[in-house]
Each structure stands twice: as C-alpha cells, then as structure tokens.
Amino acid sequence: MNDMLEGRVVIVTGAGRGLGRAHALAFAAAGAKVVVNDFDPGKDGRPAGESPAEQVVDAIRAAGGEAVVNGDDIADWDGAERLVNTALDGFGRLDVLVNNGGFLRDRMLATMSEEEWDAVIRVHLKGHFAPMRHASTYWRAQAKAGNTVDARVINTSSGAGLLGSIGQGNYAAAKAGIAALTIQAAAEFARYGITVNAIAPAARTRMTVGAGGAMAETMAAPEEGFDAMAPENVSPLVVWLGSAASAHVTGRVFEVEGGKVSLADGWRHGTVIDKGARWDPQELGPVVDELIGGAVPPTPVYGA
C-alpha cells in the first residue's frame, strides 16, 4: 500500500466486478477508504444473486484497508442519496466519486425496443447524474460553510460515446451524454472545489466479453507477458484523478487502454463561412462542400 489517497474517502459504483473492482482495490491500495457499490445487475439487468461486493470488501480488509458495501441502485434517486450517505455515515466524509456502474442491451437501432433504450440510458446516464447530484449537494454545503473542499468526480464514458459503435446506439448515446455531462459539471462545480473528469476505457470485462457491439471485436485475448486488456491497467489513471495531485485538471476526457493514455479532443467550433445575410437554400450546397473539404475527416464509427 502507498499513501497517495491517505485519508480520502472514495465511492466506486459497479465495483463488484471488472473495472469497478479494479478501481476499488487500487484506491484501497493507495490508502483510501472505499465504499464498494454493487447493485449486481447481470448483463441484461436482471438480479444475478449474491452481490460480489462483499468479496471486494473482504479483499481490501485482508490487505489492511478499510471498506464498506453499498447495494443501492445508482439510477434510483433515493438509492443514490443512500449511497452518498453510506460514505458519510461510515467514514464521516466523502472526497471522490467514481461513476462506473452500467450494463449493455445491444441491438441495431432499427430493431431496438423502447425497454432496451430506456434501461441503458437510465443506468448509465441517470446512474451518473444521480450520485453526482447528491455528492455535489454535500460538497456545496461544505464549501458554503467555509470548509475547504478538494473533491473529485471521475465519470466513465466510452469509445462508443466518443465515436459511435454499430449495434450499440443506446450505449453510445448514453456514453456521449456522460462526456457532455462531465464538461458541464466541471464548469458548474469549479466554484465549490470539485473537479470532474471522465475516462473512456478499453478493457476486458464481462460487459465486453461476448458483447454484441462492434467494440467487443477489438478486445484482444491476453497474451504471454503484459495483458493489455486487463481492467487493472485502467485504474492507475483513475486513482491519480482522484488524488490531490490532479486539482488542476477538470473537464477532460481521457482514453486509456493497456499502457496507453490519451486526451480525447471533443467537439469544437470549425471553419466559418459568413455571407453576412440570410442564405438561400440553393446557395448552400457548395458552401457545405467547402466546409467538409477543409475539415479533418471524422474517425470512423466502431464497426463501420
């Protein structure tokens, strides 16, 4: 264990398996006290039996760390509030919120059901907003009371949200929304001492292994030596973003895979052609062609 997060209290959602489990263990190894949240939905959202969160907590405690379990649904408003209160009641404070939980309901848009759309948007997008809203209420109150706040939110977007992914329109829309929500929250929360960043990770988890989405086709099996797709490779950046050292970084989205870290460059204003008056529709074909011709081609959608 090291002391990079010594004294800090961290919530990790969806921490029973995969990336969330790796994050929880890494935060504990860095000295943090961890709330291990796991509602334990299966890949299709159905309850899958006993939550594995207790196993993560047991592993943390066996290594000399401190952790507690929370089993609330992160996309339920009251459940998200109880999640935050688990940290406050158990450890007396909250410093870092890692929004990680989610699941897939993959299907092509032309055949996707309303339930498949709603379920994924709910767990990912509302499941990020609701915990962030209740955590920020606590931090805002602390700041208004004159207490120093040095808080962190780390959200989980995806390459699907940044670029799109064939067969995952619901997931891509939710993850794109999370990227935009990250930028929005960073701007609004800065005055309270809260930074908000996001990661777009690539790793082998139960969501990606066997998933129908095109991104899953790029997930390499482990080879001898360095396993580039191990979830544990993503966690060091998440731990650093949760530390005091990252106070100058906010409103950013990082792609991380294996030993690679990059900064995703999002939407920005492009070249402008200004007529100085209202356009006639018949004039705009050449204008659009000129704008597209002078722009950098977009990165292809996964699976396209």
Tab-separated table of C-alpha atoms in Angstrom:
chain	number	residue	atom	x	y	z
A	1	MET	CA	0.000	0.000	0.000
A	2	ASN	CA	1.013	3.627	-0.544
A	3	ASP	CA	-0.346	6.874	0.870
A	4	MET	CA	-1.337	8.775	-2.300
A	5	LEU	CA	-5.011	8.726	-1.216
A	6	GLU	CA	-4.382	8.542	2.529
A	7	GLY	CA	-7.348	9.949	4.456
A	8	ARG	CA	-9.604	10.262	1.414
A	9	VAL	CA	-12.970	8.525	1.146
A	10	VAL	CA	-13.973	7.127	-2.227
A	11	ILE	CA	-17.212	5.752	-3.662
A	12	VAL	CA	-16.883	3.390	-6.631
A	13	THR	CA	-20.117	2.342	-8.322
A	14	GLY	CA	-20.413	-1.005	-10.057
A	15	ALA	CA	-17.429	-2.142	-8.021
A	16	GLY	CA	-18.227	-5.836	-7.642
A	17	ARG	CA	-16.548	-6.879	-10.871
A	18	GLY	CA	-14.439	-5.717	-13.780
A	19	LEU	CA	-13.268	-2.130	-13.920
A	20	GLY	CA	-15.084	-1.109	-10.749
A	21	ARG	CA	-13.495	-3.904	-8.745
A	22	ALA	CA	-10.061	-2.976	-10.086
A	23	HIS	CA	-10.659	0.688	-9.182
A	24	ALA	CA	-11.825	-0.144	-5.645
A	25	LEU	CA	-8.795	-2.327	-4.960
A	26	ALA	CA	-6.421	0.274	-6.426
A	27	PHE	CA	-7.895	3.097	-4.343
A	28	ALA	CA	-7.617	0.984	-1.207
A	29	ALA	CA	-4.004	0.131	-2.062
A	30	ALA	CA	-3.351	3.872	-2.301
A	31	GLY	CA	-4.659	4.396	1.238
A	32	ALA	CA	-8.284	5.411	0.579
A	33	LYS	CA	-11.334	4.230	2.473
A	34	VAL	CA	-13.708	2.766	-0.081
A	35	VAL	CA	-17.461	2.397	-0.443
A	36	VAL	CA	-17.918	-0.589	-2.751
A	37	ASN	CA	-21.243	-0.153	-4.523
A	38	ASP	CA	-22.721	-3.037	-6.488
A	39	PHE	CA	-26.380	-3.479	-7.382
A	40	ASP	CA	-25.215	-6.602	-9.235
A	41	PRO	CA	-27.255	-6.472	-12.418
A	42	GLY	CA	-26.494	-9.244	-14.880
A	43	LYS	CA	-25.509	-8.301	-18.408
A	44	ASP	CA	-29.218	-7.932	-19.201
A	45	GLY	CA	-30.044	-6.079	-15.998
A	46	ARG	CA	-31.655	-8.951	-14.055
A	47	PRO	CA	-30.503	-9.599	-10.473
A	48	ALA	CA	-27.746	-12.197	-10.552
A	49	GLY	CA	-27.842	-13.476	-6.997
A	50	GLU	CA	-25.482	-12.646	-4.143
A	51	SER	CA	-23.514	-9.487	-4.753
A	52	PRO	CA	-19.756	-9.937	-5.185
A	53	ALA	CA	-19.175	-6.614	-3.425
A	54	GLU	CA	-18.545	-8.373	-0.112
A	55	GLN	CA	-15.698	-10.271	-1.748
A	56	VAL	CA	-14.106	-6.982	-2.808
A	57	VAL	CA	-14.530	-5.567	0.687
A	58	ASP	CA	-13.033	-8.732	2.187
A	59	ALA	CA	-10.028	-8.443	-0.131
A	60	ILE	CA	-9.498	-4.808	0.852
A	61	ARG	CA	-9.743	-5.588	4.552
A	62	ALA	CA	-7.435	-8.594	4.203
A	63	ALA	CA	-4.817	-6.236	2.754
A	64	GLY	CA	-5.176	-3.879	5.733
A	65	GLY	CA	-7.566	-1.381	4.154
A	66	GLU	CA	-10.998	-0.069	5.090
A	67	ALA	CA	-14.134	-0.611	3.023
A	68	VAL	CA	-17.896	-0.998	3.303
A	69	VAL	CA	-20.547	-2.362	0.962
A	70	ASN	CA	-23.447	-0.445	-0.554
A	71	GLY	CA	-26.051	-2.303	-2.619
A	72	ASP	CA	-28.221	0.563	-3.844
A	73	ASP	CA	-29.387	1.129	-7.409
A	74	ILE	CA	-27.343	4.126	-8.620
A	75	ALA	CA	-30.083	5.218	-11.043
A	76	ASP	CA	-32.699	5.370	-8.271
A	77	TRP	CA	-32.871	8.884	-6.799
A	78	ASP	CA	-33.229	7.792	-3.177
A	79	GLY	CA	-30.772	4.952	-3.702
A	80	ALA	CA	-28.135	7.391	-4.956
A	81	GLU	CA	-28.683	9.520	-1.868
A	82	ARG	CA	-28.295	6.472	0.362
A	83	LEU	CA	-25.060	5.656	-1.457
A	84	VAL	CA	-23.582	9.046	-0.578
A	85	ASN	CA	-24.861	8.710	2.985
A	86	THR	CA	-23.115	5.342	3.269
A	87	ALA	CA	-19.797	7.164	2.908
A	88	LEU	CA	-20.792	9.971	5.281
A	89	ASP	CA	-22.214	7.647	7.920
A	90	GLY	CA	-19.415	5.082	7.661
A	91	PHE	CA	-16.382	7.333	7.275
A	92	GLY	CA	-17.577	10.847	8.138
A	93	ARG	CA	-16.744	12.415	4.777
A	94	LEU	CA	-16.617	11.945	1.015
A	95	ASP	CA	-13.807	13.068	-1.276
A	96	VAL	CA	-14.079	11.094	-4.521
A	97	LEU	CA	-16.966	9.699	-6.548
A	98	VAL	CA	-16.136	7.220	-9.316
A	99	ASN	CA	-19.177	6.643	-11.534
A	100	ASN	CA	-18.563	3.296	-13.202
A	101	GLY	CA	-21.667	1.096	-12.991
A	102	GLY	CA	-23.634	0.027	-16.056
A	103	PHE	CA	-24.722	-2.771	-18.384
A	104	LEU	CA	-25.498	-3.458	-22.054
A	105	ARG	CA	-28.621	-4.188	-24.086
A	106	ASP	CA	-27.082	-4.364	-27.561
A	107	ARG	CA	-29.191	-4.234	-30.703
A	108	MET	CA	-29.279	-2.384	-34.015
A	109	LEU	CA	-31.321	0.804	-33.825
A	110	ALA	CA	-33.824	-0.416	-36.413
A	111	THR	CA	-34.858	-3.287	-34.140
A	112	MET	CA	-34.158	-1.856	-30.650
A	113	SER	CA	-37.083	-1.877	-28.238
A	114	GLU	CA	-38.164	1.016	-26.040
A	115	GLU	CA	-37.225	-1.010	-22.955
A	116	GLU	CA	-33.732	-1.696	-24.302
A	117	TRP	CA	-33.256	2.003	-24.955
A	118	ASP	CA	-34.669	3.169	-21.628
A	119	ALA	CA	-32.778	0.635	-19.494
A	120	VAL	CA	-29.347	1.579	-20.843
A	121	ILE	CA	-29.964	5.336	-20.806
A	122	ARG	CA	-31.220	5.016	-17.232
A	123	VAL	CA	-28.386	3.011	-15.723
A	124	HIS	CA	-25.570	4.883	-17.469
A	125	LEU	CA	-26.757	8.469	-17.794
A	126	LYS	CA	-29.086	8.832	-14.813
A	127	GLY	CA	-26.782	6.462	-12.917
A	128	HIS	CA	-24.051	9.071	-13.334
A	129	PHE	CA	-26.185	12.127	-12.666
A	130	ALA	CA	-27.978	10.931	-9.520
A	131	PRO	CA	-24.869	10.041	-7.429
A	132	MET	CA	-23.092	13.159	-8.709
A	133	ARG	CA	-26.058	15.322	-7.759
A	134	HIS	CA	-26.198	14.027	-4.180
A	135	ALA	CA	-22.412	14.119	-3.748
A	136	SER	CA	-22.252	17.687	-5.046
A	137	THR	CA	-25.000	18.720	-2.622
A	138	TYR	CA	-22.774	17.585	0.242
A	139	TRP	CA	-19.664	19.289	-1.184
A	140	ARG	CA	-21.548	22.508	-1.970
A	141	ALA	CA	-22.814	22.680	1.609
A	142	GLN	CA	-19.271	22.141	2.894
A	143	ALA	CA	-17.949	24.953	0.687
A	144	LYS	CA	-20.729	27.325	1.743
A	145	ALA	CA	-19.933	26.547	5.387
A	146	GLY	CA	-16.395	27.782	4.787
A	147	ASN	CA	-14.723	24.373	4.726
A	148	THR	CA	-12.025	23.583	2.180
A	149	VAL	CA	-13.313	21.195	-0.477
A	150	ASP	CA	-10.887	19.235	-2.669
A	151	ALA	CA	-13.330	16.809	-4.260
A	152	ARG	CA	-13.195	14.670	-7.383
A	153	VAL	CA	-15.726	13.094	-9.719
A	154	ILE	CA	-14.448	10.567	-12.272
A	155	ASN	CA	-17.075	9.518	-14.806
A	156	THR	CA	-16.931	6.610	-17.235
A	157	SER	CA	-17.632	7.337	-20.883
A	158	SER	CA	-16.528	5.041	-23.715
A	159	GLY	CA	-15.016	4.996	-27.156
A	160	ALA	CA	-18.573	4.184	-28.241
A	161	GLY	CA	-19.700	7.506	-26.795
A	162	LEU	CA	-16.877	9.415	-28.473
A	163	LEU	CA	-17.063	7.747	-31.891
A	164	GLY	CA	-20.189	5.571	-32.018
A	165	SER	CA	-20.377	1.770	-32.165
A	166	ILE	CA	-22.503	-0.258	-34.554
A	167	GLY	CA	-25.162	-2.247	-32.683
A	168	GLN	CA	-24.849	-0.132	-29.525
A	169	GLY	CA	-26.859	3.005	-30.253
A	170	ASN	CA	-28.363	3.186	-26.762
A	171	TYR	CA	-24.980	2.705	-25.090
A	172	ALA	CA	-23.225	5.139	-27.439
A	173	ALA	CA	-25.865	7.817	-26.803
A	174	ALA	CA	-25.615	7.344	-23.032
A	175	LYS	CA	-21.821	7.454	-23.035
A	176	ALA	CA	-21.800	10.536	-25.282
A	177	GLY	CA	-24.166	12.142	-22.796
A	178	ILE	CA	-21.764	11.289	-19.975
A	179	ALA	CA	-18.907	13.017	-21.804
A	180	ALA	CA	-21.014	16.151	-22.227
A	181	LEU	CA	-22.253	15.911	-18.620
A	182	THR	CA	-18.627	15.791	-17.470
A	183	ILE	CA	-17.787	19.051	-19.242
A	184	GLN	CA	-20.985	20.684	-17.952
A	185	ALA	CA	-20.446	19.594	-14.353
A	186	ALA	CA	-16.800	20.675	-14.387
A	187	ALA	CA	-17.847	24.196	-15.342
A	188	GLU	CA	-20.632	24.374	-12.742
A	189	PHE	CA	-18.826	22.715	-9.828
A	190	ALA	CA	-15.454	24.500	-10.050
A	191	ARG	CA	-16.578	27.233	-7.658
A	192	TYR	CA	-17.095	24.618	-4.934
A	193	GLY	CA	-13.665	22.960	-5.196
A	194	ILE	CA	-14.885	19.977	-7.236
A	195	THR	CA	-13.140	18.708	-10.354
A	196	VAL	CA	-14.959	16.478	-12.837
A	197	ASN	CA	-13.202	14.335	-15.429
A	198	ALA	CA	-14.056	11.223	-17.412
A	199	ILE	CA	-12.304	8.189	-18.793
A	200	ALA	CA	-13.124	6.254	-21.958
A	201	PRO	CA	-11.547	2.892	-21.095
A	202	ALA	CA	-10.888	-0.186	-23.198
A	203	ALA	CA	-10.598	-3.343	-21.105
A	204	ARG	CA	-11.791	-6.914	-20.942
A	205	THR	CA	-14.801	-7.176	-18.613
A	206	ARG	CA	-17.942	-9.288	-18.525
A	207	MET	CA	-19.695	-6.439	-20.381
A	208	THR	CA	-17.245	-6.524	-23.288
A	209	VAL	CA	-16.514	-10.250	-23.482
A	210	GLY	CA	-19.256	-11.780	-25.569
A	211	ALA	CA	-20.976	-8.427	-26.144
A	212	GLY	CA	-22.678	-7.952	-29.478
A	213	GLY	CA	-21.252	-4.468	-30.059
A	214	ALA	CA	-18.546	-3.800	-32.613
A	215	MET	CA	-16.137	-2.548	-29.945
A	216	ALA	CA	-16.039	-6.035	-28.412
A	217	GLU	CA	-14.476	-7.356	-31.599
A	218	THR	CA	-11.329	-5.323	-30.854
A	219	MET	CA	-10.834	-6.822	-27.383
A	220	ALA	CA	-7.687	-8.900	-27.587
A	221	ALA	CA	-7.249	-12.045	-25.530
A	222	PRO	CA	-4.402	-11.975	-23.012
A	223	GLU	CA	-1.033	-12.983	-24.368
A	224	GLU	CA	2.069	-14.088	-22.562
A	225	GLY	CA	3.542	-11.148	-20.678
A	226	PHE	CA	1.685	-7.844	-20.418
A	227	ASP	CA	-2.099	-8.268	-20.637
A	228	ALA	CA	-3.074	-5.008	-22.345
A	229	MET	CA	-6.809	-5.601	-21.836
A	230	ALA	CA	-6.701	-6.279	-18.074
A	231	PRO	CA	-9.068	-3.921	-16.186
A	232	GLU	CA	-6.290	-3.188	-13.689
A	233	ASN	CA	-4.451	-1.186	-16.360
A	234	VAL	CA	-7.160	1.479	-16.330
A	235	SER	CA	-7.199	2.061	-12.571
A	236	PRO	CA	-3.896	3.958	-12.095
A	237	LEU	CA	-5.236	6.946	-14.055
A	238	VAL	CA	-8.498	6.835	-12.104
A	239	VAL	CA	-6.576	6.797	-8.811
A	240	TRP	CA	-4.429	9.734	-9.932
A	241	LEU	CA	-7.520	11.690	-10.987
A	242	GLY	CA	-8.924	11.061	-7.517
A	243	SER	CA	-5.815	12.370	-5.766
A	244	ALA	CA	-4.883	15.853	-4.582
A	245	ALA	CA	-2.273	15.984	-7.364
A	246	SER	CA	-4.988	16.315	-10.032
A	247	ALA	CA	-6.536	19.532	-8.698
A	248	HIS	CA	-5.556	21.471	-11.844
A	249	VAL	CA	-7.278	19.026	-14.232
A	250	THR	CA	-11.019	19.274	-14.865
A	251	GLY	CA	-13.493	18.945	-17.713
A	252	ARG	CA	-11.315	16.444	-19.575
A	253	VAL	CA	-11.976	13.041	-21.132
A	254	PHE	CA	-9.096	10.565	-21.232
A	255	GLU	CA	-8.897	7.412	-23.332
A	256	VAL	CA	-6.994	4.657	-21.583
A	257	GLU	CA	-6.117	1.153	-22.722
A	258	GLY	CA	-3.281	-1.069	-21.530
A	259	GLY	CA	-0.271	1.197	-21.159
A	260	LYS	CA	-1.725	3.928	-23.380
A	261	VAL	CA	-3.246	7.188	-22.141
A	262	SER	CA	-4.529	9.908	-24.453
A	263	LEU	CA	-6.624	13.044	-24.186
A	264	ALA	CA	-9.815	12.905	-26.264
A	265	ASP	CA	-10.301	16.075	-28.293
A	266	GLY	CA	-14.048	16.747	-28.393
A	267	TRP	CA	-16.385	18.926	-30.383
A	268	ARG	CA	-15.126	22.424	-31.164
A	269	HIS	CA	-16.096	25.247	-33.494
A	270	GLY	CA	-14.913	24.637	-37.045
A	271	THR	CA	-14.276	26.874	-40.049
A	272	VAL	CA	-16.955	29.518	-40.614
A	273	ILE	CA	-18.224	30.890	-43.925
A	274	ASP	CA	-20.225	34.057	-43.260
A	275	LYS	CA	-22.351	35.603	-46.010
A	276	GLY	CA	-23.384	38.454	-43.744
A	277	ALA	CA	-27.011	37.863	-44.720
A	278	ARG	CA	-29.590	35.052	-44.839
A	279	TRP	CA	-28.633	32.158	-47.111
A	280	ASP	CA	-30.818	30.912	-49.927
A	281	PRO	CA	-31.113	27.096	-49.719
A	282	GLN	CA	-29.879	26.768	-53.308
A	283	GLU	CA	-26.610	28.502	-52.394
A	284	LEU	CA	-25.658	26.131	-49.586
A	285	GLY	CA	-24.539	23.006	-51.463
A	286	PRO	CA	-21.129	24.453	-52.471
A	287	VAL	CA	-20.782	26.068	-49.026
A	288	VAL	CA	-21.247	22.753	-47.215
A	289	ASP	CA	-18.888	21.010	-49.643
A	290	GLU	CA	-16.224	23.654	-48.959
A	291	LEU	CA	-16.640	23.276	-45.183
A	292	ILE	CA	-16.386	19.479	-45.346
A	293	GLY	CA	-13.489	19.598	-47.808
A	294	GLY	CA	-11.455	21.786	-45.467
A	295	ALA	CA	-12.188	19.770	-42.324
A	296	VAL	CA	-10.339	16.829	-40.780
A	297	PRO	CA	-12.291	13.640	-41.641
A	298	PRO	CA	-14.075	12.168	-38.615
A	299	THR	CA	-12.742	8.987	-37.041
A	300	PRO	CA	-14.887	6.077	-38.277
A	301	VAL	CA	-17.600	4.619	-36.080
A	302	TYR	CA	-16.539	1.326	-34.452
A	303	GLY	CA	-17.691	-1.498	-36.705
A	304	ALA	CA	-18.483	0.737	-39.685
